[in-house]
């Protein structure tokens, strides 16, 4: 099998590729932050009665909250800020499909490239 | 005290960053690109394997 | 350590070639692994209490501990055989193929860079919280952390990891000191576990909360697999890497158990789940100023050690990408005097700084966890392929892990559970991240790969894999 000789990349091409990668990294990490996709999906279940008992805290817990500088009013938004685990099937299916599709593509494309590598490496000798 | 520490942190960051830039420039101009990028993966492995046989 | 240094001075420039220096021993491997991870006990693991309650945090501490024990075992076998900088990247390249390797290197760079960002934010926020000065922001402390550690990394790996060993050890000892000073054997005096974790609030969300908590349970141990990045700088990788990684894992399991016990016995879960400094808070709640200050300093040191190790690991992964021309070969330069991948270190510095200034702790941690879990999924499949392509006996392995394929199956199942856990509460972020990896993979496969030499990528002195 003939050896594959890659083209030499020009300086400008190298700089351009670095720029592509940097932009991709920023888009991937920064865009979800901006679009509000990042972070936890939590919401506050407001309570009318703001006492330690209503917040489900026993005297030991209440004493610790107070030691940490909280009152039932200030602790309310922390204690009642909760996750609501509802399994949203369409999103779950999309997520599973995206993940599986990604891994399948990864392994198949890698295997194609890998065969070239092995052929060239072991047939030369 | 904390505010002074904060300014000191900025100072140290700038000095070290400039030093790294200076050193980077110095190395890149004093050595050829071929020498700098001459590291190859697995070279030592191949050598030690042969040595053992 | 000095003896080691003198011995390896001989490994200098061969003719006109420069390579990384082989100067590290098992203690450095331990320092690199545990150093990166230990910060997880000081912040991050406790968010699992937020997702599932205090008991869920304990359950995931053990179950995820099992996941990581599998990771450590699998990693030790593969890496003691494929000992090259880039760690899992070089493994993927030899076992699965180039595109996988490219992705794995990106997982590594993202996981570590975002972890470094989290560490810097944690350090800055901790100092600001301690100072309590109006108008003081964390930016200067973040900048100093990232720049000083990059400088340390730039100047040489031996010093970097010696420093890491010392600060990691101090941070670890502080957890042990805290544990023994609250008289852990008698409940009721300082610790009030039975009053804080009651049957009514132990699992506030039920079992689904336990599953959801897996996400941050990862944070107890994330990064232990980074030990493999040092493969090209360790004196005897086949021995030191498995030894250092396993010792690190045992250390972390003990630290995680102690941390949970003390924190859950001192704070209500609702608070534990949202605080950024669970151990420092635990120190405060004991009422001893000595413990409070000790844990404050330990939090800073743990964050420093972690960021330090992350810069080391991310730079090595990036460097390896350049060396194989997966990225411009410009990145594969080694500093002729300090023998470090200096351009990679410098390139990643402003990226880390930028994210440390714009992201918040929770988000940075989630980015890091996501990349980590993608990587563990790869590892479970990778070991299966490794054993199939090169069965036992066909090549010399530094370490062979027992019970194959059980650890791989366990690891794979736990990864699936963790993906589901991330879906619970952080689903859209997961989809966005995977979409990014997918697009950049297309870019690599159809464009960038044409600059890569084919056969040269396979550098191990192995026979042809079976089935090819």
XYZ file of C-alpha atoms in Angstrom:
646
model
C 0.000 0.000 0.000
C 1.321 3.440 -0.859
C 2.120 5.783 1.955
C -0.171 8.719 2.377
C 1.734 12.005 2.311
C -0.215 14.801 3.927
C -0.075 18.261 2.360
C 2.119 20.768 4.211
C -0.072 23.306 5.896
C 0.764 26.955 5.351
C 1.355 29.292 8.290
C -1.864 31.131 7.501
C -3.755 27.831 7.395
C -2.369 26.879 10.807
C -3.376 30.197 12.303
C -6.820 29.863 10.750
C -7.292 26.370 12.205
C -6.280 27.570 15.647
C -8.822 30.372 15.306
C -11.543 27.883 14.329
C -10.840 25.770 17.394
C -10.788 28.748 19.737
C -14.055 30.072 18.345
C -15.627 26.602 18.601
C -14.539 26.292 22.238
C -15.999 29.655 23.112
C -19.236 28.988 21.280
C -19.625 25.615 22.969
C -18.936 26.870 26.440
C -20.114 30.418 26.332
C -23.274 30.154 24.242
C -25.116 27.849 26.685
C -24.286 30.356 29.423
C -25.746 33.204 27.396
C -28.830 31.309 26.259
C -29.541 30.267 29.819
C -29.228 26.581 28.946
C -26.541 26.032 31.542
C -27.230 25.557 35.191
C -29.814 23.813 37.301
C -33.542 23.795 36.606
C -34.799 24.755 40.061
C -37.726 26.826 41.258
C -39.010 28.132 44.590
C -42.092 26.590 46.198
C -43.155 29.650 48.211
C -44.603 29.177 51.685
C -46.784 31.722 53.495
C -45.802 30.825 57.038
C -42.111 31.579 57.416
C -41.214 29.714 60.575
C -38.635 26.987 61.148
C -41.408 24.456 61.766
C -43.164 25.314 58.510
C -39.843 24.950 56.701
C -39.496 21.473 58.165
C -36.536 22.296 60.401
C -36.276 20.748 63.880
C -34.714 22.743 66.752
C -31.223 21.363 66.067
C -31.400 22.377 62.441
C -32.857 25.773 63.318
C -30.010 26.439 65.751
C -27.466 25.648 63.020
C -29.171 27.934 60.515
C -29.089 30.681 63.116
C -25.429 30.012 63.828
C -24.819 30.465 60.102
C -26.604 33.804 60.231
C -29.992 32.915 58.736
C -33.532 33.739 59.843
C -36.583 31.783 58.666
C -37.188 34.610 56.174
C -33.718 34.482 54.596
C -33.549 30.688 54.708
C -36.939 30.332 53.031
C -35.618 30.894 49.516
C -32.860 28.354 50.060
C -34.944 25.629 51.632
C -37.902 25.947 49.296
C -35.784 26.297 46.126
C -36.152 22.772 44.803
C -35.689 20.507 41.867
C -38.796 19.144 40.235
C -37.868 15.870 38.703
C -40.360 15.399 35.940
C -39.185 13.072 33.235
C -39.831 14.916 30.033
C -39.900 12.019 27.588
C -39.347 13.927 24.316
C -36.255 15.653 25.742
C -34.996 12.383 27.178
C -35.430 10.637 23.851
C -33.683 13.472 22.012
C -30.843 13.349 24.503
C -30.470 9.589 24.177
C -30.592 9.805 20.378
C -27.997 12.576 20.281
C -25.667 10.668 22.601
C -26.028 7.332 20.854
C -25.741 8.926 17.424
C -22.627 10.742 18.495
C -20.924 7.641 19.839
C -21.907 5.505 16.845
C -20.497 8.096 14.450
C -17.376 8.367 16.570
C -16.636 4.657 16.607
C -17.481 4.030 12.949
C -15.514 6.970 11.559
C -12.614 6.145 13.881
C -12.574 2.568 12.688
C -12.361 3.640 9.056
C -9.408 5.890 9.842
C -7.844 3.234 12.066
C -7.763 0.659 9.251
C -5.673 3.049 7.144
C -3.293 3.561 10.026
C -2.862 -0.168 10.616
C -2.437 -0.941 6.918
C 0.220 1.670 6.473
C 2.043 0.855 9.687
C 2.189 -2.913 9.274
C 2.366 -3.353 5.501
C 5.428 -1.173 5.135
C 7.554 -3.538 7.152
C -5.079 44.484 54.030
C -7.286 42.415 51.713
C -7.476 45.242 49.202
C -3.695 45.555 49.214
C -3.469 41.807 48.686
C -5.798 42.146 45.742
C -3.532 44.750 44.126
C -0.505 42.577 44.852
C -2.237 39.723 43.017
C -2.761 41.878 39.947
C 0.872 42.931 40.111
C 2.210 39.379 40.359
C -0.054 38.220 37.533
C 1.131 40.953 35.216
C 4.814 40.483 36.017
C 4.725 36.710 35.541
C 2.605 36.953 32.404
C 5.068 39.423 30.897
C 7.979 37.228 31.878
C 6.402 34.213 30.174
C 5.753 36.266 27.036
C 9.353 37.464 27.060
C 10.713 33.960 27.530
C 8.413 32.595 24.834
C 9.652 35.233 22.396
C 13.278 34.592 23.337
C 13.011 30.813 22.869
C 11.110 31.074 19.613
C 13.704 33.381 18.099
C 16.778 31.531 19.409
C 15.808 27.987 18.444
C 14.636 26.646 15.137
C 11.110 25.321 14.845
C 12.455 21.868 13.915
C 14.313 21.545 17.199
C 11.434 22.807 19.300
C 8.913 20.437 17.771
C 11.225 17.425 17.624
C 9.553 15.465 20.431
C 8.049 12.157 19.258
C 5.611 9.933 21.061
C 6.782 6.504 22.151
C 10.428 7.096 21.313
C 11.705 6.129 24.746
C 9.370 3.133 24.865
C 10.759 1.792 21.620
C 14.313 2.256 22.899
C 13.733 0.567 26.256
C 11.849 -2.336 24.667
C 14.803 -3.077 22.402
C 17.182 -2.748 25.294
C 15.425 -5.486 27.238
C 15.645 -8.005 24.393
C 13.974 13.394 45.121
C 17.321 15.097 44.543
C 18.884 11.769 43.650
C 16.189 11.263 41.084
C 16.867 14.655 39.636
C 20.582 13.990 39.285
C 20.018 10.627 37.655
C 17.822 12.103 35.047
C 19.951 15.043 34.121
C 21.458 12.589 31.667
C 18.134 12.413 29.824
C 18.914 15.740 28.223
C 18.890 16.791 24.620
C 19.792 13.928 22.299
C 21.640 15.661 19.527
C 19.293 18.371 18.387
C 16.077 16.917 19.773
C 14.151 17.950 22.819
C 11.634 15.846 24.706
C 9.803 15.982 28.027
C 11.899 15.056 31.072
C 11.567 11.730 32.862
C 11.913 12.824 36.461
C 8.751 11.811 38.331
C 8.184 9.021 40.827
C 5.042 7.360 42.285
C 4.648 10.130 44.882
C 4.322 12.674 42.108
C 1.729 10.536 40.379
C -0.219 10.425 43.643
C 0.173 14.182 44.048
C -1.046 14.804 40.520
C -4.087 12.537 40.891
C -5.160 13.357 44.430
C -4.122 16.993 44.041
C -6.581 17.500 41.219
C -9.386 15.659 42.947
C -9.161 16.615 46.589
C -10.727 20.024 45.983
C -13.909 18.053 45.279
C -14.200 17.380 49.017
C -13.906 21.091 49.724
C -16.580 22.068 47.240
C -18.727 20.375 44.645
C -19.596 16.976 46.122
C -22.105 18.672 48.393
C -24.227 19.752 45.418
C -25.240 16.098 45.291
C -27.036 16.736 48.592
C -28.906 19.515 46.814
C -30.024 17.094 44.112
C -31.020 14.222 46.379
C -30.532 14.909 50.091
C -27.825 13.980 52.597
C -28.293 10.230 52.386
C -28.200 10.357 48.590
C -24.830 12.104 48.865
C -23.514 9.185 50.918
C -24.937 6.547 48.584
C -23.405 8.163 45.523
C -20.138 8.621 47.372
C -19.889 4.818 47.543
C -21.440 3.907 44.215
C -19.457 6.505 42.309
C -16.441 5.313 44.283
C -17.075 1.956 42.625
C -17.263 3.658 39.237
C -13.902 5.284 39.820
C -12.323 2.134 41.164
C -13.235 0.611 37.804
C -11.813 3.659 36.057
C -8.578 3.383 38.029
C -8.218 -0.344 37.342
C -8.938 -0.063 33.637
C -6.799 2.997 33.270
C -3.888 1.404 35.070
C -3.864 -1.546 32.714
C -4.084 0.439 29.511
C -1.773 3.222 30.551
C 0.921 0.958 31.962
C 1.032 -0.424 28.434
C 0.475 2.752 26.376
C 2.708 5.117 28.308
C 2.638 8.416 26.437
C 1.817 12.012 27.256
C -1.807 12.649 26.482
C -2.856 9.588 28.491
C -6.270 8.438 27.329
C -5.679 10.288 24.075
C -2.761 8.047 23.159
C -4.788 5.025 24.305
C -7.684 5.948 22.029
C -5.340 6.523 19.121
C -3.809 3.058 19.387
C -6.953 1.168 20.249
C -10.004 2.858 18.707
C -8.833 5.285 16.053
C -7.870 8.872 15.270
C -11.275 10.554 15.475
C -11.945 8.990 18.872
C -8.521 10.136 20.012
C -9.243 13.676 18.895
C -12.483 13.681 20.872
C -10.887 12.145 23.938
C -8.205 14.822 23.923
C -10.911 17.473 23.770
C -12.778 15.805 26.671
C -9.559 15.949 28.614
C -8.757 19.546 27.785
C -12.303 20.675 28.575
C -12.658 18.639 31.747
C -9.374 19.928 33.116
C -9.616 23.509 31.931
C -13.114 23.872 33.360
C -11.975 22.225 36.560
C -9.114 24.708 36.719
C -11.652 27.505 36.173
C -13.815 26.140 39.015
C -10.787 25.996 41.282
C -9.818 29.567 40.537
C -13.375 30.789 41.136
C -13.554 28.822 44.370
C -10.275 30.286 45.565
C -11.325 33.827 44.674
C -14.752 33.469 46.288
C -13.309 31.906 49.424
C -10.918 34.813 49.924
C -13.659 37.353 49.247
C -15.969 35.610 51.714
C -13.240 35.535 54.346
C -12.295 39.178 53.817
C -15.854 40.465 53.926
C -14.664 43.793 52.503
C -17.198 45.878 50.618
C -16.370 46.147 46.909
C -13.631 43.499 46.866
C -14.098 41.237 43.833
C -12.610 37.836 43.165
C -11.017 38.769 39.830
C -7.536 39.591 41.075
C -7.298 36.338 43.030
C -8.513 34.353 40.043
C -5.950 36.004 37.778
C -3.132 35.402 40.237
C -4.080 31.728 40.706
C -4.167 30.979 37.011
C -1.099 32.989 36.031
C 1.145 31.930 38.911
C 0.327 28.263 38.397
C 0.821 28.529 34.645
C 4.205 30.066 35.371
C 5.068 27.210 37.728
C 4.062 24.703 35.047
C 6.044 26.605 32.452
C 9.174 26.353 34.586
C 9.224 22.590 34.923
C 7.218 19.557 35.864
C 9.291 18.369 38.816
C 8.914 21.571 40.808
C 5.245 21.790 39.849
C 4.468 18.369 41.247
C 6.711 18.739 44.283
C 4.665 21.782 45.194
C 1.513 19.806 44.507
C 2.628 17.008 46.791
C 3.181 19.358 49.710
C -0.032 21.357 49.395
C -2.156 18.285 48.720
C -0.733 16.575 51.778
C -1.511 19.603 53.964
C -5.077 19.816 52.657
C -5.567 16.099 53.210
C -4.215 16.222 56.736
C -6.620 19.057 57.522
C -9.584 16.795 56.696
C -8.171 14.125 58.980
C -7.582 16.688 61.747
C -11.139 17.986 61.400
C -12.489 14.448 61.528
C -10.682 13.529 64.730
C -11.281 16.846 66.482
C -15.070 16.523 66.355
C -14.911 13.225 68.295
C -16.451 11.139 65.540
C -16.973 8.199 67.905
C -19.544 10.033 70.041
C -22.608 11.453 68.422
C -24.420 14.288 70.197
C -21.448 16.272 71.511
C -20.469 18.111 68.333
C -21.926 15.886 65.654
C -25.682 15.510 65.452
C -26.200 13.179 62.558
C -29.385 11.578 63.872
C -31.049 14.954 64.350
C -29.965 16.355 60.990
C -30.515 13.332 58.822
C -33.900 11.990 59.878
C -36.019 9.319 58.196
C -38.219 12.181 57.021
C -35.539 14.181 55.223
C -32.837 11.656 54.350
C -34.133 11.242 50.814
C -36.329 14.306 50.205
C -36.839 13.461 46.541
C -37.000 9.702 47.014
C -34.887 7.353 44.922
C -34.988 9.524 41.825
C -33.046 12.045 43.880
C -30.357 9.427 44.474
C -30.034 8.911 40.725
C -29.976 12.673 40.143
C -27.235 13.030 42.755
C -24.859 10.907 40.665
C -23.991 13.992 38.688
C -22.204 15.709 41.523
C -21.156 12.443 43.104
C -18.667 12.398 40.222
C -17.071 15.413 41.831
C -15.820 13.369 44.789
C -13.264 11.792 42.455
C -13.188 13.579 39.077
C -9.663 13.860 37.735
C -8.012 10.831 39.326
C -7.580 9.456 35.819
C -5.355 12.473 35.085
C -2.388 10.588 36.491
C -1.881 9.055 33.047
C -0.976 12.420 31.565
C 2.359 12.161 33.319
C 3.240 8.921 31.528
C 6.030 10.453 29.492
C 7.584 12.140 32.502
C 7.486 9.259 34.971
C 10.669 7.270 35.446
C 9.053 3.825 35.271
C 5.507 4.301 34.009
C 4.577 0.632 34.041
C 5.102 0.527 37.784
C 4.543 4.078 39.025
C 1.281 4.823 37.244
C -0.794 1.889 38.557
C 0.743 2.280 41.998
C 0.193 6.047 42.223
C -3.334 5.847 40.786
C -4.514 3.058 43.092
C -2.951 4.696 46.159
C -4.677 7.919 45.131
C -8.029 6.185 44.812
C -7.761 4.645 48.287
C -6.784 8.017 49.745
C -9.799 9.636 48.135
C -12.296 6.997 49.249
C -11.202 7.567 52.845
C -11.341 11.356 52.484
C -14.788 11.234 50.870
C -16.243 9.093 53.657
C -14.790 11.330 56.396
C -15.966 14.484 54.635
C -19.526 13.236 54.286
C -19.705 12.069 57.891
C -18.512 15.353 59.361
C -20.477 17.632 57.048
C -23.758 15.728 57.209
C -23.467 15.705 61.012
C -23.016 19.460 61.200
C -25.317 21.015 58.587
C -28.909 20.564 57.430
C -28.944 19.143 53.904
C -30.621 22.192 52.400
C -27.668 24.312 53.462
C -25.082 21.650 52.677
C -26.478 21.437 49.147
C -25.892 25.075 48.306
C -22.810 26.147 50.233
C -19.614 26.603 48.261
C -17.423 25.714 51.215
C -18.825 22.665 53.051
C -15.620 21.838 54.895
C -14.816 25.411 55.800
C -18.394 25.788 57.090
C -17.947 22.580 59.061
C -14.840 24.119 60.599
C -16.822 27.222 61.526
C -19.668 25.213 63.030
C -17.365 23.350 65.375
C -16.869 26.726 67.060
C -13.082 26.410 67.079
C -11.288 29.346 65.413
C -8.264 27.119 64.910
C -10.261 24.577 62.905
C -12.037 27.323 61.004
C -8.758 28.887 59.910
C -7.194 25.528 59.168
C -10.066 24.581 56.872
C -10.018 28.016 55.250
C -6.370 27.590 54.344
C -6.905 23.972 53.326
C -9.695 25.044 50.957
C -7.315 27.481 49.283
C -4.519 24.913 49.089
C -6.793 22.234 47.668
C -8.005 24.646 45.000
C -4.412 25.556 44.155
C -3.290 21.945 43.961
C -6.179 21.083 41.712
C -5.721 23.996 39.337
C -2.018 23.215 39.219
C -2.581 19.613 38.228
C -5.219 20.637 35.707
C -2.883 23.034 33.925
C -0.346 20.237 33.777
C -2.825 17.720 32.349
C -4.669 19.980 29.924
C -1.387 21.231 28.475
C -0.122 17.678 27.917
C -3.298 16.657 26.123
C -3.163 19.763 23.925
C 0.539 19.186 23.274
C -0.129 15.618 22.106
C -2.773 16.850 19.672
C -0.200 19.138 18.104
C 2.454 16.424 17.989
C 0.263 14.227 15.794
C -0.832 17.238 13.734
C -4.436 16.807 14.823
C -4.015 20.474 15.588
C -1.289 22.680 14.105
C 2.100 21.198 14.999
C 3.080 24.558 16.434
C 1.619 23.398 19.770
C 3.955 20.446 20.029
C 6.977 22.569 20.933
C 8.943 21.587 24.022
C 10.824 24.260 25.930
C 14.519 23.503 25.401
C 15.481 24.523 28.928
C 12.483 23.683 31.134
C 11.340 20.762 28.968
C 7.656 21.592 29.232
C 5.004 21.966 26.496
C 5.260 25.718 26.962
C 3.183 26.864 24.003
C 0.239 24.718 25.055
C 0.482 26.085 28.579
C 0.481 29.642 27.289
C -2.330 29.023 24.806
C -4.696 27.578 27.403
C -3.977 30.326 29.937
C -6.139 33.102 28.427
C -8.947 30.629 27.729
C -9.034 29.595 31.377
C -8.879 33.231 32.466
C -11.734 34.248 30.179
C -14.046 31.536 31.491
C -13.083 32.170 35.090
C -14.258 35.744 34.639
C -17.562 34.956 32.887
C -18.808 31.607 34.231
C -20.001 30.758 37.715
C -18.863 27.839 39.823
C -21.857 25.586 39.290
C -21.738 25.930 35.504
C -18.013 25.404 35.244
C -18.323 22.267 37.356
C -21.098 20.910 35.135
C -19.040 21.468 31.972
C -16.211 19.600 33.556
C -18.379 16.705 34.767
C -19.950 16.321 31.325
C -16.628 15.989 29.579
C -15.496 13.592 32.281
C -18.476 11.277 31.894
C -18.135 11.223 28.107
C -14.588 10.130 28.658
C -15.462 7.339 31.096
C -18.003 6.007 28.630
C -15.214 5.818 26.103
C -12.933 4.066 28.597
C -15.379 1.247 29.252
C -15.606 0.439 25.536
C -11.910 1.053 25.016
C -10.798 -1.639 27.462
C -13.060 -4.188 25.777
C -11.487 -3.413 22.414
C -7.997 -3.434 23.926
C -8.430 -6.947 25.301
C -9.889 -8.104 22.011
C -7.281 -6.623 19.698
C -4.336 -7.583 21.912
C -5.373 -10.497 24.135
C -3.420 -11.196 27.334
C 0.011 -12.525 26.479
C 0.264 -10.893 23.064
C 1.969 -7.778 24.441
C 3.770 -6.917 27.667
C 1.378 -5.243 30.094
C 2.670 -3.390 33.146
C -0.466 -4.292 35.077
C -3.421 -6.545 34.317
C -6.682 -5.708 36.025
C -8.726 -8.523 37.546
C -12.320 -9.632 36.875
C -12.404 -8.439 33.266
C -14.973 -7.635 31.814
C -16.867 -6.881 35.036
C -15.261 -3.473 35.768
C -15.906 -2.359 32.190
C -19.574 -3.361 32.385
C -20.008 -1.706 35.786
C -18.350 1.440 34.479
C -20.543 1.537 31.391
C -23.774 1.080 33.378
C -22.800 3.762 35.866
C -22.023 6.136 33.008
C -25.501 5.595 31.587
C -27.006 6.324 35.004
C -24.893 9.467 35.272
C -26.053 10.703 31.870
C -29.606 10.263 33.113
C -28.675 12.120 36.300
C -27.343 15.037 34.275
C -30.526 14.968 32.237
C -32.425 15.538 35.498
C -31.905 19.264 35.898
C -29.097 19.904 33.402
C -30.430 18.261 30.230
C -30.202 21.144 27.788
C -26.594 21.772 28.718
C -25.790 18.145 27.980
C -27.372 18.323 24.523
C -25.516 21.564 23.742
C -22.174 20.012 24.721
C -22.675 16.843 22.717
C -23.762 18.918 19.702
C -20.464 20.778 19.959
C -18.413 17.572 20.076
C -20.375 16.238 17.139
C -19.724 19.314 14.981
C -16.047 19.498 15.805
C -15.770 15.783 15.001
C -17.199 16.443 11.537
C -14.644 19.212 11.086
C -11.855 16.855 12.076
C -12.983 13.846 10.073
C -13.695 15.649 6.820
C -11.131 18.432 6.881
C -8.406 18.452 9.498
C -7.438 14.781 9.267
C -5.916 15.310 5.819
C -2.878 16.940 7.463
C -2.191 13.891 9.622
C 0.404 11.262 8.693
C -1.323 7.875 8.786
C 1.049 5.146 9.870
C 3.175 7.432 12.055
C 0.374 7.797 14.558
C 0.868 4.256 15.743
C 3.990 4.512 17.871
C 3.858 1.500 20.183
C 6.180 -1.451 19.444
C 3.230 -3.860 19.291
C 2.240 -6.586 16.845
C -0.631 -6.034 14.438
C -3.996 -5.994 16.230
C -6.187 -9.069 15.819
C -8.952 -8.745 13.262
C -7.181 -6.206 11.021
